[in-house]
Short mmCIF file of C-alpha atoms in Angstrom, two decimals:
data_model
loop_
_atom_site.label_atom_id
_atom_site.label_comp_id
_atom_site.label_asym_id
_atom_site.label_seq_id
_atom_site.Cartn_x
_atom_site.Cartn_y
_atom_site.Cartn_z
CA MET A 1 0.03 0.12 -0.03
CA THR A 2 1.24 3.22 -1.49
CA VAL A 3 1.60 5.75 1.58
CA ARG A 4 1.01 9.38 0.29
CA GLU A 5 2.47 13.02 1.70
CA GLN A 6 -0.07 14.55 3.02
CA ILE A 7 -0.06 18.36 3.90
CA ASN A 8 -2.90 20.77 5.28
CA LEU A 9 -2.98 24.46 3.84
CA THR A 10 -4.42 26.83 6.18
CA ILE A 11 -6.43 29.96 4.19
CA LEU A 12 -6.82 32.82 6.93
CA GLU A 13 -8.96 36.08 5.77
CA THR A 14 -9.70 39.66 7.09
CA SER A 15 -12.87 41.73 5.25
CA ASP A 16 -14.54 44.49 6.01
CA VAL A 17 -11.65 45.32 8.79
CA HIS A 18 -12.54 49.51 8.19
CA GLY A 19 -10.14 51.11 10.01
CA ASN A 20 -10.05 48.93 13.16
CA ILE A 21 -6.53 48.29 14.69
CA LEU A 22 -7.19 48.64 18.55
CA PRO A 23 -9.97 46.67 20.29
CA ILE A 24 -11.90 49.89 21.36
CA ASN A 25 -15.16 51.61 20.65
CA TYR A 26 -13.76 55.17 19.50
CA GLY A 27 -17.29 56.88 20.97
CA THR A 28 -16.62 55.70 24.78
CA ASN A 29 -12.84 54.29 24.86
CA GLU A 30 -14.09 51.19 26.01
CA GLU A 31 -12.54 47.74 25.01
CA THR A 32 -14.16 45.70 22.78
CA ALA A 33 -13.28 42.32 20.93
CA LEU A 34 -11.94 43.69 17.81
CA GLY A 35 -9.47 45.01 15.57
CA LEU A 36 -6.08 43.88 13.85
CA ALA A 37 -4.16 43.80 17.15
CA LYS A 38 -6.25 41.39 18.57
CA ILE A 39 -6.99 39.12 14.76
CA ALA A 40 -2.83 39.19 14.82
CA THR A 41 -2.26 37.48 17.58
CA VAL A 42 -4.25 34.53 16.11
CA ILE A 43 -2.46 35.21 12.26
CA LYS A 44 1.02 35.05 13.86
CA LYS A 45 -0.31 31.66 16.25
CA GLU A 46 -1.49 29.97 13.14
CA LYS A 47 1.34 30.59 10.44
CA ASP A 48 4.20 30.09 13.61
CA PRO A 49 3.94 26.08 12.86
CA ASN A 50 2.43 25.83 9.44
CA PRO A 51 4.22 27.10 6.32
CA TYR A 52 1.53 26.33 4.77
CA THR A 53 -0.78 29.31 5.27
CA LEU A 54 -1.71 31.85 2.83
CA VAL A 55 -3.03 35.59 4.54
CA ILE A 56 -5.59 37.35 2.60
CA ASP A 57 -7.47 40.90 3.09
CA ASN A 58 -10.75 40.69 1.19
CA GLY A 59 -11.20 44.76 1.08
CA ASP A 60 -12.60 47.53 2.67
CA LEU A 61 -9.59 48.08 4.53
CA ILE A 62 -8.51 51.97 4.69
CA GLN A 63 -11.61 53.23 5.95
CA GLY A 64 -13.72 53.76 8.68
CA THR A 65 -12.68 54.45 11.97
CA PRO A 66 -12.05 58.19 13.22
CA LEU A 67 -8.15 56.82 13.20
CA THR A 68 -8.08 56.70 9.63
CA TYR A 69 -10.14 59.60 9.36
CA HIS A 70 -7.59 61.23 11.41
CA TYR A 71 -4.54 59.95 8.98
CA ILE A 72 -6.12 60.96 5.66
CA ARG A 73 -7.21 64.56 6.81
CA PHE A 74 -3.99 65.17 8.72
CA ALA A 75 -1.23 63.15 9.16
CA ASN A 76 -1.18 61.79 5.67
CA GLN A 77 2.34 62.33 4.98
CA LEU A 78 3.32 59.33 7.50
CA PRO A 79 2.99 55.33 6.16
CA ASN A 80 -1.01 54.20 5.81
CA PRO A 81 -1.27 52.55 9.28
CA MET A 82 -3.63 49.87 7.76
CA ILE A 83 -0.97 48.90 5.01
CA LYS A 84 1.57 49.40 7.60
CA ILE A 85 0.35 46.54 9.83
CA LEU A 86 -0.62 44.02 6.97
CA ASN A 87 3.05 44.25 5.78
CA THR A 88 4.14 43.62 8.98
CA LEU A 89 1.72 40.52 9.07
CA GLN A 90 3.33 39.28 5.71
CA TYR A 91 -0.06 39.21 4.21
CA ASP A 92 0.07 37.51 0.69
CA ALA A 93 -2.68 39.63 -1.55
CA GLY A 94 -5.55 42.13 -0.99
CA VAL A 95 -8.34 42.95 -2.54
CA ILE A 96 -9.93 46.10 -3.40
CA GLY A 97 -13.28 46.77 -1.66
CA ASN A 98 -16.03 49.38 -2.61
CA HIS A 99 -14.84 51.49 0.48
CA GLU A 100 -11.46 51.76 -0.70
CA PHE A 101 -12.28 54.35 -3.11
CA ASN A 102 -13.83 56.85 -0.32
CA TYR A 103 -11.20 58.75 -0.54
CA GLY A 104 -10.17 59.40 -3.69
CA MET A 105 -7.58 57.53 -5.87
CA LYS A 106 -4.53 59.36 -4.69
CA VAL A 107 -5.16 58.05 -1.07
CA LEU A 108 -5.77 54.49 -3.04
CA ASN A 109 -2.83 54.46 -5.23
CA GLN A 110 -0.64 55.63 -2.61
CA ALA A 111 -1.96 52.70 -0.20
CA VAL A 112 -1.43 50.07 -2.81
CA HIS A 113 2.16 51.61 -3.30
CA GLU A 114 3.01 51.41 -0.07
CA SER A 115 2.06 47.70 0.10
CA SER A 116 4.37 44.48 -0.25
CA PHE A 117 1.66 42.88 -1.30
CA PRO A 118 -0.41 42.50 -4.29
CA TRP A 119 -3.91 43.99 -4.74
CA LEU A 120 -6.12 42.16 -6.88
CA SER A 121 -9.44 42.36 -8.85
CA CYS A 122 -9.97 40.98 -12.14
CA ASN A 123 -13.21 43.05 -12.79
CA ILE A 124 -12.22 46.77 -12.26
CA VAL A 125 -10.37 47.94 -15.21
CA HIS A 126 -8.61 50.84 -17.07
CA LYS A 127 -11.74 52.64 -18.90
CA ALA A 128 -9.73 52.78 -21.99
CA THR A 129 -7.83 49.57 -22.52
CA LYS A 130 -9.85 47.58 -20.18
CA GLU A 131 -7.00 45.72 -18.81
CA PRO A 132 -7.04 45.39 -15.07
CA TYR A 133 -6.53 48.57 -13.22
CA PHE A 134 -4.28 46.75 -10.36
CA GLY A 135 -1.95 44.94 -12.28
CA LYS A 136 -2.04 41.23 -12.32
CA PRO A 137 -5.67 40.21 -11.16
CA TYR A 138 -4.20 36.71 -9.66
CA ILE A 139 -1.08 35.56 -7.74
CA ILE A 140 0.15 32.02 -7.69
CA LYS A 141 1.46 31.35 -4.30
CA SER A 142 4.32 28.62 -4.26
CA PHE A 143 4.60 26.68 -0.93
CA PRO A 144 7.60 23.97 -0.19
CA ASN A 145 6.59 20.50 -2.07
CA GLY A 146 5.81 22.14 -5.08
CA LEU A 147 2.17 23.46 -3.69
CA LYS A 148 0.82 25.97 -5.81
CA VAL A 149 -2.44 28.09 -5.21
CA ALA A 150 -4.12 30.17 -7.27
CA VAL A 151 -6.28 33.81 -5.85
CA LEU A 152 -8.30 35.21 -7.62
CA GLY A 153 -9.46 39.10 -6.53
CA VAL A 154 -13.03 40.25 -7.43
CA THR A 155 -14.85 43.24 -6.72
CA THR A 156 -18.74 44.20 -6.47
CA HIS A 157 -19.42 46.17 -9.58
CA TYR A 158 -22.11 47.86 -7.86
CA ILE A 159 -19.65 50.47 -6.86
CA PRO A 160 -20.57 53.30 -9.42
CA ASN A 161 -24.06 53.21 -7.79
CA TRP A 162 -22.80 54.82 -4.60
CA GLU A 163 -18.96 56.35 -5.34
CA ASN A 164 -18.11 59.81 -6.25
CA PRO A 165 -17.80 59.74 -10.23
CA ASN A 166 -14.81 61.92 -9.79
CA HIS A 167 -13.31 59.49 -7.86
CA ILE A 168 -13.40 56.73 -10.59
CA SER A 169 -13.68 58.11 -13.91
CA GLU A 170 -10.78 56.58 -15.09
CA LEU A 171 -12.30 53.02 -14.23
CA ALA A 172 -14.87 50.61 -15.38
CA PHE A 173 -16.21 47.75 -13.22
CA GLU A 174 -17.04 45.03 -15.74
CA ASP A 175 -19.56 42.03 -13.82
CA ALA A 176 -18.70 40.14 -11.24
CA LEU A 177 -19.73 37.10 -11.86
CA GLN A 178 -18.69 36.79 -15.98
CA SER A 179 -15.25 38.35 -15.19
CA THR A 180 -14.52 35.34 -12.64
CA LYS A 181 -16.32 33.26 -14.80
CA LYS A 182 -13.45 34.46 -17.65
CA TRP A 183 -10.36 34.49 -15.72
CA VAL A 184 -11.31 31.07 -13.70
CA ALA A 185 -10.75 29.93 -17.72
CA TYR A 186 -7.85 32.06 -18.22
CA LEU A 187 -6.26 30.23 -15.10
CA ARG A 188 -6.92 26.77 -15.91
CA ASP A 189 -5.96 27.25 -19.69
CA HIS A 190 -2.35 29.34 -18.62
CA GLU A 191 -1.15 28.65 -15.16
CA GLN A 192 -0.64 25.28 -13.12
CA PHE A 193 -2.14 25.37 -9.58
CA ASP A 194 -3.29 22.53 -6.83
CA VAL A 195 -5.96 25.21 -5.22
CA LEU A 196 -8.00 27.64 -6.60
CA VAL A 197 -9.00 30.58 -4.07
CA VAL A 198 -11.66 33.07 -5.30
CA SER A 199 -11.38 36.27 -3.31
CA TYR A 200 -14.39 38.29 -3.62
CA HIS A 201 -15.38 41.57 -1.99
CA GLY A 202 -18.99 40.84 -2.25
CA GLY A 203 -21.54 38.47 -0.52
CA PHE A 204 -24.78 36.70 -0.83
CA GLU A 205 -27.80 37.46 -2.71
CA LYS A 206 -29.73 34.04 -2.36
CA GLU A 207 -30.46 32.37 1.11
CA ILE A 208 -27.36 29.34 1.33
CA GLU A 209 -29.23 26.85 2.81
CA THR A 210 -31.97 26.74 0.33
CA GLY A 211 -30.73 29.27 -2.68
CA LYS A 212 -33.73 31.07 -2.31
CA THR A 213 -33.75 34.98 -3.52
CA THR A 214 -32.78 37.89 -0.18
CA GLU A 215 -32.23 40.37 -2.50
CA PRO A 216 -32.86 42.13 -5.82
CA LEU A 217 -30.36 40.76 -8.35
CA THR A 218 -28.96 43.66 -8.76
CA GLY A 219 -25.61 42.33 -9.25
CA GLU A 220 -24.07 43.62 -5.98
CA ASN A 221 -23.51 40.51 -3.94
CA GLN A 222 -23.19 37.40 -6.41
CA ALA A 223 -21.71 34.47 -4.55
CA TYR A 224 -24.28 31.95 -4.87
CA GLU A 225 -24.33 32.07 -8.75
CA ILE A 226 -20.43 32.47 -8.41
CA CYS A 227 -20.36 28.91 -6.23
CA GLN A 228 -23.30 27.04 -8.55
CA THR A 229 -22.42 27.87 -12.10
CA ILE A 230 -18.39 28.27 -12.08
CA GLN A 231 -16.80 25.10 -11.94
CA GLY A 232 -13.35 24.21 -10.36
CA ILE A 233 -13.32 27.01 -7.39
CA ASP A 234 -11.78 25.42 -3.97
CA ILE A 235 -12.30 28.31 -1.96
CA LEU A 236 -14.52 31.51 -2.02
CA LEU A 237 -13.37 34.17 0.16
CA THR A 238 -16.50 36.76 0.72
CA GLY A 239 -17.23 39.56 2.55
CA HIS A 240 -19.08 43.03 1.84
CA GLN A 241 -22.12 41.86 3.74
CA HIS A 242 -20.57 42.29 7.11
CA ARG A 243 -22.23 38.52 8.05
CA THR A 244 -20.25 35.49 9.62
CA ILE A 245 -20.37 32.74 7.12
CA ALA A 246 -18.58 29.46 7.40
CA VAL A 247 -19.61 26.55 5.19
CA ASP A 248 -17.37 23.82 4.27
CA SER A 249 -19.26 23.31 1.03
CA LEU A 250 -21.77 25.14 -1.34
CA ASN A 251 -21.78 22.92 -4.26
CA GLY A 252 -18.21 21.57 -3.71
CA VAL A 253 -16.97 25.23 -2.90
CA THR A 254 -15.82 26.19 0.85
CA VAL A 255 -17.17 29.22 1.71
CA VAL A 256 -16.36 32.15 4.60
CA GLN A 257 -17.02 35.61 5.22
CA PRO A 258 -15.48 36.72 8.79
CA SER A 259 -17.90 39.17 10.06
CA PHE A 260 -16.76 42.46 10.14
CA ASN A 261 -14.52 45.52 11.72
CA GLY A 262 -11.95 42.49 13.22
CA LYS A 263 -14.33 40.83 14.91
CA GLY A 264 -13.36 37.78 12.90
CA LEU A 265 -11.36 36.02 11.51
CA GLY A 266 -12.12 33.41 8.61
CA LYS A 267 -10.51 30.35 8.44
CA ILE A 268 -10.48 27.17 5.85
CA THR A 269 -8.34 24.05 6.63
CA ILE A 270 -7.44 22.45 3.16
CA SER A 271 -5.90 18.41 3.62
CA LEU A 272 -4.03 17.82 0.55
CA GLU A 273 -2.52 14.83 -0.21
CA LYS A 274 0.49 14.33 -3.21
CA HIS A 275 -0.53 12.41 -6.02
CA GLY A 276 2.43 12.56 -8.79
CA GLU A 277 3.70 16.01 -9.29
CA SER A 278 0.53 17.43 -7.97
CA TRP A 279 -1.43 18.09 -4.61
CA VAL A 280 -5.08 16.50 -4.18
CA VAL A 281 -7.82 18.29 -2.09
CA ARG A 282 -8.74 15.15 0.07
CA ASP A 283 -10.85 17.86 2.58
CA LYS A 284 -11.75 20.61 3.21
CA GLN A 285 -13.18 22.80 6.64
CA ALA A 286 -14.52 26.19 7.25
CA ASP A 287 -14.43 28.41 10.63
CA VAL A 288 -14.50 32.24 11.93
CA ILE A 289 -12.43 32.49 14.77
CA MET A 290 -13.67 35.39 17.01
CA MET A 291 -11.66 38.28 19.08
CA ASP A 292 -13.90 37.46 22.21
CA ASP A 293 -10.91 35.78 24.15
CA ILE A 294 -7.78 36.80 22.01
CA GLU A 295 -5.45 39.18 23.57
CA THR A 296 -4.35 41.87 21.88
CA ASP A 297 -0.80 41.72 20.21
CA GLN A 298 1.32 44.51 21.27
CA GLU A 299 3.90 44.81 18.48
CA ILE A 300 0.31 45.71 16.16
CA ILE A 301 0.00 48.37 19.35
CA GLY A 302 3.04 49.91 18.91
CA LEU A 303 2.85 50.41 15.06
CA ALA A 304 -0.31 51.87 15.68
CA GLN A 305 0.69 54.07 18.81
CA GLU A 306 1.66 57.01 17.39
CA TYR A 307 -1.07 57.52 14.89
CA GLU A 308 -3.82 56.33 18.03
CA GLU A 309 -2.12 59.11 20.21
CA ASN A 310 -2.98 61.71 17.83
CA THR A 311 -6.57 60.19 17.18
CA GLN A 312 -7.49 60.48 21.12
CA LYS A 313 -6.27 63.97 20.64
CA TRP A 314 -8.14 65.25 17.73
CA LEU A 315 -11.10 63.19 19.03
CA ASP A 316 -11.47 65.82 22.16
CA GLN A 317 -10.88 68.53 20.44
CA PRO A 318 -14.06 70.67 19.77
CA ILE A 319 -15.14 71.36 15.71
CA GLY A 320 -18.05 72.84 16.73
CA ILE A 321 -20.58 75.25 18.65
CA ILE A 322 -23.75 74.62 19.51
CA GLU A 323 -26.15 77.64 19.66
CA GLY A 324 -28.63 76.45 22.38
CA ASP A 325 -29.59 72.90 23.65
CA MET A 326 -29.11 70.08 21.92
CA SER A 327 -28.72 67.36 24.86
CA ILE A 328 -30.67 64.95 25.38
CA GLN A 329 -32.30 63.81 28.94
CA ASP A 330 -35.36 61.60 27.61
CA PRO A 331 -35.02 59.31 24.56
CA MET A 332 -38.31 58.83 24.51
CA LYS A 333 -39.46 62.24 24.61
CA VAL A 334 -36.73 62.76 21.59
CA ARG A 335 -39.14 60.48 20.02
CA ILE A 336 -42.45 62.11 20.64
CA GLU A 337 -41.41 65.31 20.23
CA GLU A 338 -39.29 66.77 17.82
CA HIS A 339 -35.90 67.56 19.26
CA PRO A 340 -32.53 69.47 17.42
CA LEU A 341 -30.42 66.61 17.31
CA ILE A 342 -32.78 64.71 14.74
CA GLU A 343 -33.40 67.58 12.83
CA PHE A 344 -29.79 68.83 12.70
CA ILE A 345 -28.63 64.84 11.23
CA ASN A 346 -31.93 65.21 8.45
CA LYS A 347 -30.53 69.03 8.05
CA VAL A 348 -26.98 67.49 7.53
CA GLN A 349 -28.40 64.13 5.06
CA MET A 350 -30.60 66.85 3.26
CA ASP A 351 -27.69 68.92 2.56
CA ALA A 352 -25.29 66.24 1.70
CA ALA A 353 -27.86 64.38 -0.77
CA ASP A 354 -29.58 67.55 -2.28
CA ALA A 355 -33.03 66.35 -1.41
CA ASN A 356 -35.67 67.86 0.18
CA ILE A 357 -37.42 65.21 2.41
CA SER A 358 -35.01 62.96 4.96
CA ASN A 359 -35.40 60.33 7.65
CA THR A 360 -33.35 59.00 10.41
CA ALA A 361 -33.29 57.73 13.89
CA LEU A 362 -32.41 57.71 17.60
CA PHE A 363 -30.41 54.54 17.40
CA ASN A 364 -30.05 53.53 21.18
CA ASN A 365 -30.99 54.76 24.44
CA SER A 366 -27.32 55.94 25.12
CA SER A 367 -27.14 58.97 23.38
CA ARG A 368 -26.81 62.15 25.07
CA GLY A 369 -26.92 64.17 22.06
CA PHE A 370 -24.39 67.27 21.84
CA SER A 371 -23.17 69.98 24.32
CA SER A 372 -22.22 73.50 23.80
CA LYS A 373 -18.64 72.50 22.21
CA VAL A 374 -19.24 69.11 20.08
CA THR A 375 -16.25 66.75 19.95
CA MET A 376 -15.60 64.51 17.21
CA ARG A 377 -16.24 61.96 19.81
CA ASP A 378 -19.79 63.21 20.49
CA ILE A 379 -20.15 62.52 17.07
CA VAL A 380 -19.19 59.14 16.92
CA SER A 381 -20.88 58.58 20.15
CA ASN A 382 -24.48 59.62 19.07
CA TYR A 383 -23.98 58.52 15.34
CA ILE A 384 -22.97 54.69 15.85
CA TYR A 385 -23.52 53.18 12.75
CA PRO A 386 -21.08 53.27 9.59
CA ASN A 387 -24.13 54.40 7.66
CA THR A 388 -23.64 55.39 3.86
CA LEU A 389 -27.01 57.72 2.45
CA ILE A 390 -29.34 56.91 -0.18
CA VAL A 391 -31.95 59.01 -2.13
CA LEU A 392 -34.76 56.99 -3.12
CA GLN A 393 -37.80 57.78 -5.63
CA ILE A 394 -41.03 56.77 -3.54
CA SER A 395 -44.37 57.16 -3.98
CA GLY A 396 -46.64 59.13 -1.51
CA ASP A 397 -48.29 55.30 -0.56
CA ASP A 398 -44.81 54.41 0.39
CA ILE A 399 -44.03 57.54 2.51
CA LYS A 400 -47.44 57.07 4.06
CA ALA A 401 -46.84 52.97 4.80
CA ALA A 402 -42.88 53.78 6.28
CA LEU A 403 -44.84 56.35 8.55
CA GLU A 404 -46.83 53.67 9.72
CA GLN A 405 -44.49 51.20 10.39
CA SER A 406 -42.51 53.79 12.29
CA ALA A 407 -45.69 54.53 14.17
CA THR A 408 -45.68 50.97 15.27
CA TYR A 409 -43.02 52.02 18.00
CA PHE A 410 -45.63 52.92 20.41
CA GLN A 411 -48.35 51.50 22.45
CA LEU A 412 -50.83 52.42 24.79
CA SER A 413 -50.65 51.64 28.75
CA SER A 414 -54.13 50.49 30.26
CA ASP A 415 -54.06 54.09 32.21
CA GLY A 416 -53.35 55.75 28.79
CA ARG A 417 -49.53 56.50 28.86
CA ILE A 418 -47.53 56.12 25.18
CA THR A 419 -44.82 53.69 25.78
CA VAL A 420 -42.73 51.74 23.57
CA ASN A 421 -44.35 48.11 21.94
CA PRO A 422 -41.97 45.53 23.10
CA ASN A 423 -41.71 44.07 20.03
CA PHE A 424 -38.87 46.88 19.29
CA SER A 425 -37.28 46.16 23.10
CA GLU A 426 -37.47 42.28 22.94
CA PRO A 427 -35.36 40.08 22.71
CA LYS A 428 -32.91 42.82 21.44
CA PRO A 429 -33.67 46.68 21.48
CA GLN A 430 -34.19 47.86 18.03
CA HIS A 431 -34.83 51.54 18.92
CA TYR A 432 -32.99 52.48 15.76
CA ASN A 433 -36.40 51.07 13.38
CA TYR A 434 -38.07 54.30 14.67
CA ASP A 435 -37.71 57.12 12.21
CA MET A 436 -38.47 60.95 12.43
CA TRP A 437 -38.86 62.64 9.15
CA GLU A 438 -38.03 66.05 7.86
CA GLY A 439 -39.55 67.59 4.82
CA ILE A 440 -43.25 66.48 5.49
CA HIS A 441 -45.66 67.69 7.95
CA TYR A 442 -47.48 64.36 10.07
CA ILE A 443 -49.26 63.41 13.16
CA ILE A 444 -48.79 60.01 14.79
CA ASP A 445 -51.96 59.36 16.53
CA VAL A 446 -50.85 56.59 19.05
CA SER A 447 -55.05 56.27 20.16
CA GLU A 448 -55.91 54.85 16.60
CA PRO A 449 -54.83 51.30 15.08
CA GLU A 450 -51.93 50.44 13.56
CA GLY A 451 -52.00 51.16 10.14
CA ASN A 452 -54.29 54.08 10.61
CA ARG A 453 -52.11 55.89 12.74
CA ILE A 454 -51.09 58.52 10.48
CA LYS A 455 -52.96 62.14 9.96
CA GLU A 456 -52.90 65.18 8.20
CA LEU A 457 -49.82 64.16 5.73
CA THR A 458 -48.48 67.01 3.70
CA CYS A 459 -45.58 68.52 1.89
CA ASN A 460 -45.00 72.11 0.98
CA GLY A 461 -48.51 72.98 2.43
CA GLU A 462 -50.20 70.33 -0.23
CA PRO A 463 -51.41 66.55 0.62
CA ILE A 464 -49.15 64.19 -0.20
CA ASP A 465 -50.24 62.56 -3.31
CA PRO A 466 -50.46 58.67 -2.90
CA ALA A 467 -49.57 58.15 -6.40
CA GLY A 468 -47.35 61.37 -6.70
CA LEU A 469 -43.38 60.48 -6.75
CA TYR A 470 -40.81 61.91 -3.94
CA GLU A 471 -37.36 61.66 -3.43
CA VAL A 472 -36.07 60.63 0.06
CA VAL A 473 -32.75 60.16 1.26
CA MET A 474 -32.42 57.79 4.46
CA ASN A 475 -29.63 55.24 5.37
CA ASN A 476 -28.63 52.67 3.75
CA TYR A 477 -29.92 50.07 6.45
CA ARG A 478 -33.56 51.33 5.67
CA ALA A 479 -33.20 52.00 1.90
CA GLY A 480 -32.68 48.16 1.59
CA GLY A 481 -36.09 47.50 3.63
CA GLY A 482 -34.49 46.85 6.84
CA GLY A 483 -36.31 46.83 9.73
CA GLU A 484 -39.28 45.73 8.54
CA TYR A 485 -39.76 48.45 5.80
CA THR A 486 -40.48 46.46 3.09
CA MET A 487 -42.02 49.22 1.23
CA PHE A 488 -38.56 50.78 0.12
CA LYS A 489 -37.44 47.90 -1.53
CA ASN A 490 -36.40 47.61 -5.08
CA LYS A 491 -37.08 51.45 -5.43
CA PRO A 492 -35.14 53.78 -8.05
CA VAL A 493 -32.15 55.11 -6.08
CA ILE A 494 -31.86 58.46 -7.87
CA LYS A 495 -28.28 59.05 -5.88
CA GLU A 496 -25.72 57.27 -3.04
CA VAL A 497 -23.48 59.18 -0.74
CA GLN A 498 -20.98 57.16 0.00
CA THR A 499 -19.63 59.14 2.88
CA ASP A 500 -19.88 57.84 5.86
CA MET A 501 -22.61 59.87 8.36
CA THR A 502 -20.08 59.89 10.82
CA GLU A 503 -17.79 61.76 8.03
CA LEU A 504 -20.72 64.12 7.08
CA LEU A 505 -21.65 65.05 10.26
CA ALA A 506 -18.33 66.14 11.10
CA ASN A 507 -17.80 68.09 7.77
CA TYR A 508 -20.54 69.62 8.57
CA PHE A 509 -19.28 71.46 11.72
CA LEU A 510 -15.90 72.17 10.09
CA LYS A 511 -17.61 73.75 7.31
CA HIS A 512 -20.46 76.04 9.38
CA LYS A 513 -18.30 75.98 12.80
CA THR A 514 -21.60 76.84 14.75
CA VAL A 515 -24.98 75.15 14.36
CA ARG A 516 -28.02 76.42 16.16
CA ALA A 517 -30.27 73.71 18.17
CA GLU A 518 -33.83 74.65 16.83
CA VAL A 519 -36.65 72.42 15.23
CA ASN A 520 -39.70 73.43 13.46
CA HIS A 521 -42.18 71.22 14.65
CA ASN A 522 -43.15 69.50 11.48
CA TRP A 523 -44.35 66.61 13.52
CA LYS A 524 -45.62 65.17 16.70
CA VAL A 525 -47.21 62.34 18.31
CA VAL A 526 -50.58 62.62 20.08
CA GLY A 527 -53.40 60.10 21.74
CA GLY A 528 -51.89 59.63 25.24
CA ASN A 529 -50.26 60.80 28.23
CA TYR A 530 -46.46 61.54 28.27
CA PRO A 531 -45.05 63.81 31.37
CA HIS A 532 -43.24 66.98 29.94
#
């Protein structure tokens, strides 16, 4: 009986790190289980005993935290901190994500230039030549004993729907699925390899278990079709959706998606056996290692120290002044009576998107609003999600339906008090699913049955036309129908603003310096008692 040589190949994936290095929440500076400083501990542990290790970043690396924002705006004469860390950890490749473009091509090209590893994307091409913009779209990684692994990079081609056109004027974004088919065929015909890895900055458009469509087939996410229709892929690394996925086999393809913000590290273990001059895959296992009980790596902390110290100083410097009172003492009252913080956020959204109607939420009950001197830390404490903005074209009926959905947030107690519907607080708090609107006038009457609570709905002094079309700016989560707002699904997208709201709020203060705390009383909640 012939005893064949066997090895285990480990593939490690980060994705959607979004600028997170240290394990902290920048709004509070409290420690939290995320970031490259924790991930580094696992990467070093995995690589140390095993020379057969491949480490890949799947995109959305260089943007997303106050640290990366501060670096780009005020310290870009230094090396990019995210690249510095990936270089130190000896990453084998990176894939271009959609948020890589947010700061413009100069910043992205500099990051690519500083990298000791290649950046891959087979479907981002020169508009004129149609050649891959970032050079070779794949790598062939050679290991001891002749093992060769091909890694092909692919990026969601939906980027032109989000990004500032000036940032991508020289680029074309070809269909990710079709480009993957083309380049997988090219690799088969022109290269020799034992394992084929596709690293795709995109996610799943269908349920992995059933194949049921879960979102419009826009092409933004095509991972399911990639697994089902392209033969020869061993591993599919995914991202973009911020999900935690570990699937040993989807039509023979092993899939991971490692959460986001450095909360998890994707790990795929491949058992291979030597057959002649080639290696044959015998088994594949997928896992996502979460950072909850992982220690921080002090080398990475040291690499980030200068950037972090400067960021912390900047976070506590005033960037604007509030005239009046924009503080919050009672979050329930904010949702019953218009509050200057909500009006301000809506005003910033309308300004950024050039829209006349807007909605937003008070995301949780720990928001304290703004004191007279506003710091960047105040902004990230009050606006806690990395949302971007979308302008949808919706009907008057859609506006009414969305307001009725919001109005289900309230219920009346037996003694006539307005309280929160338990569906919005159990089993987890979902206060972010109650929206408040600007640019229209309306009344929520909690004494009426659900579905019949919106009264006196007008726009510019006229009743809203049920069949009329209106352009409304909202965050990307809501625009996708998140929070049971199904009336927004599949509606025409007029514009997308791909700058995070925290940056938009900061930029507004930097431009205007002083903001008045004011309300225009365009909505109110009635029909019950609430102490004033």
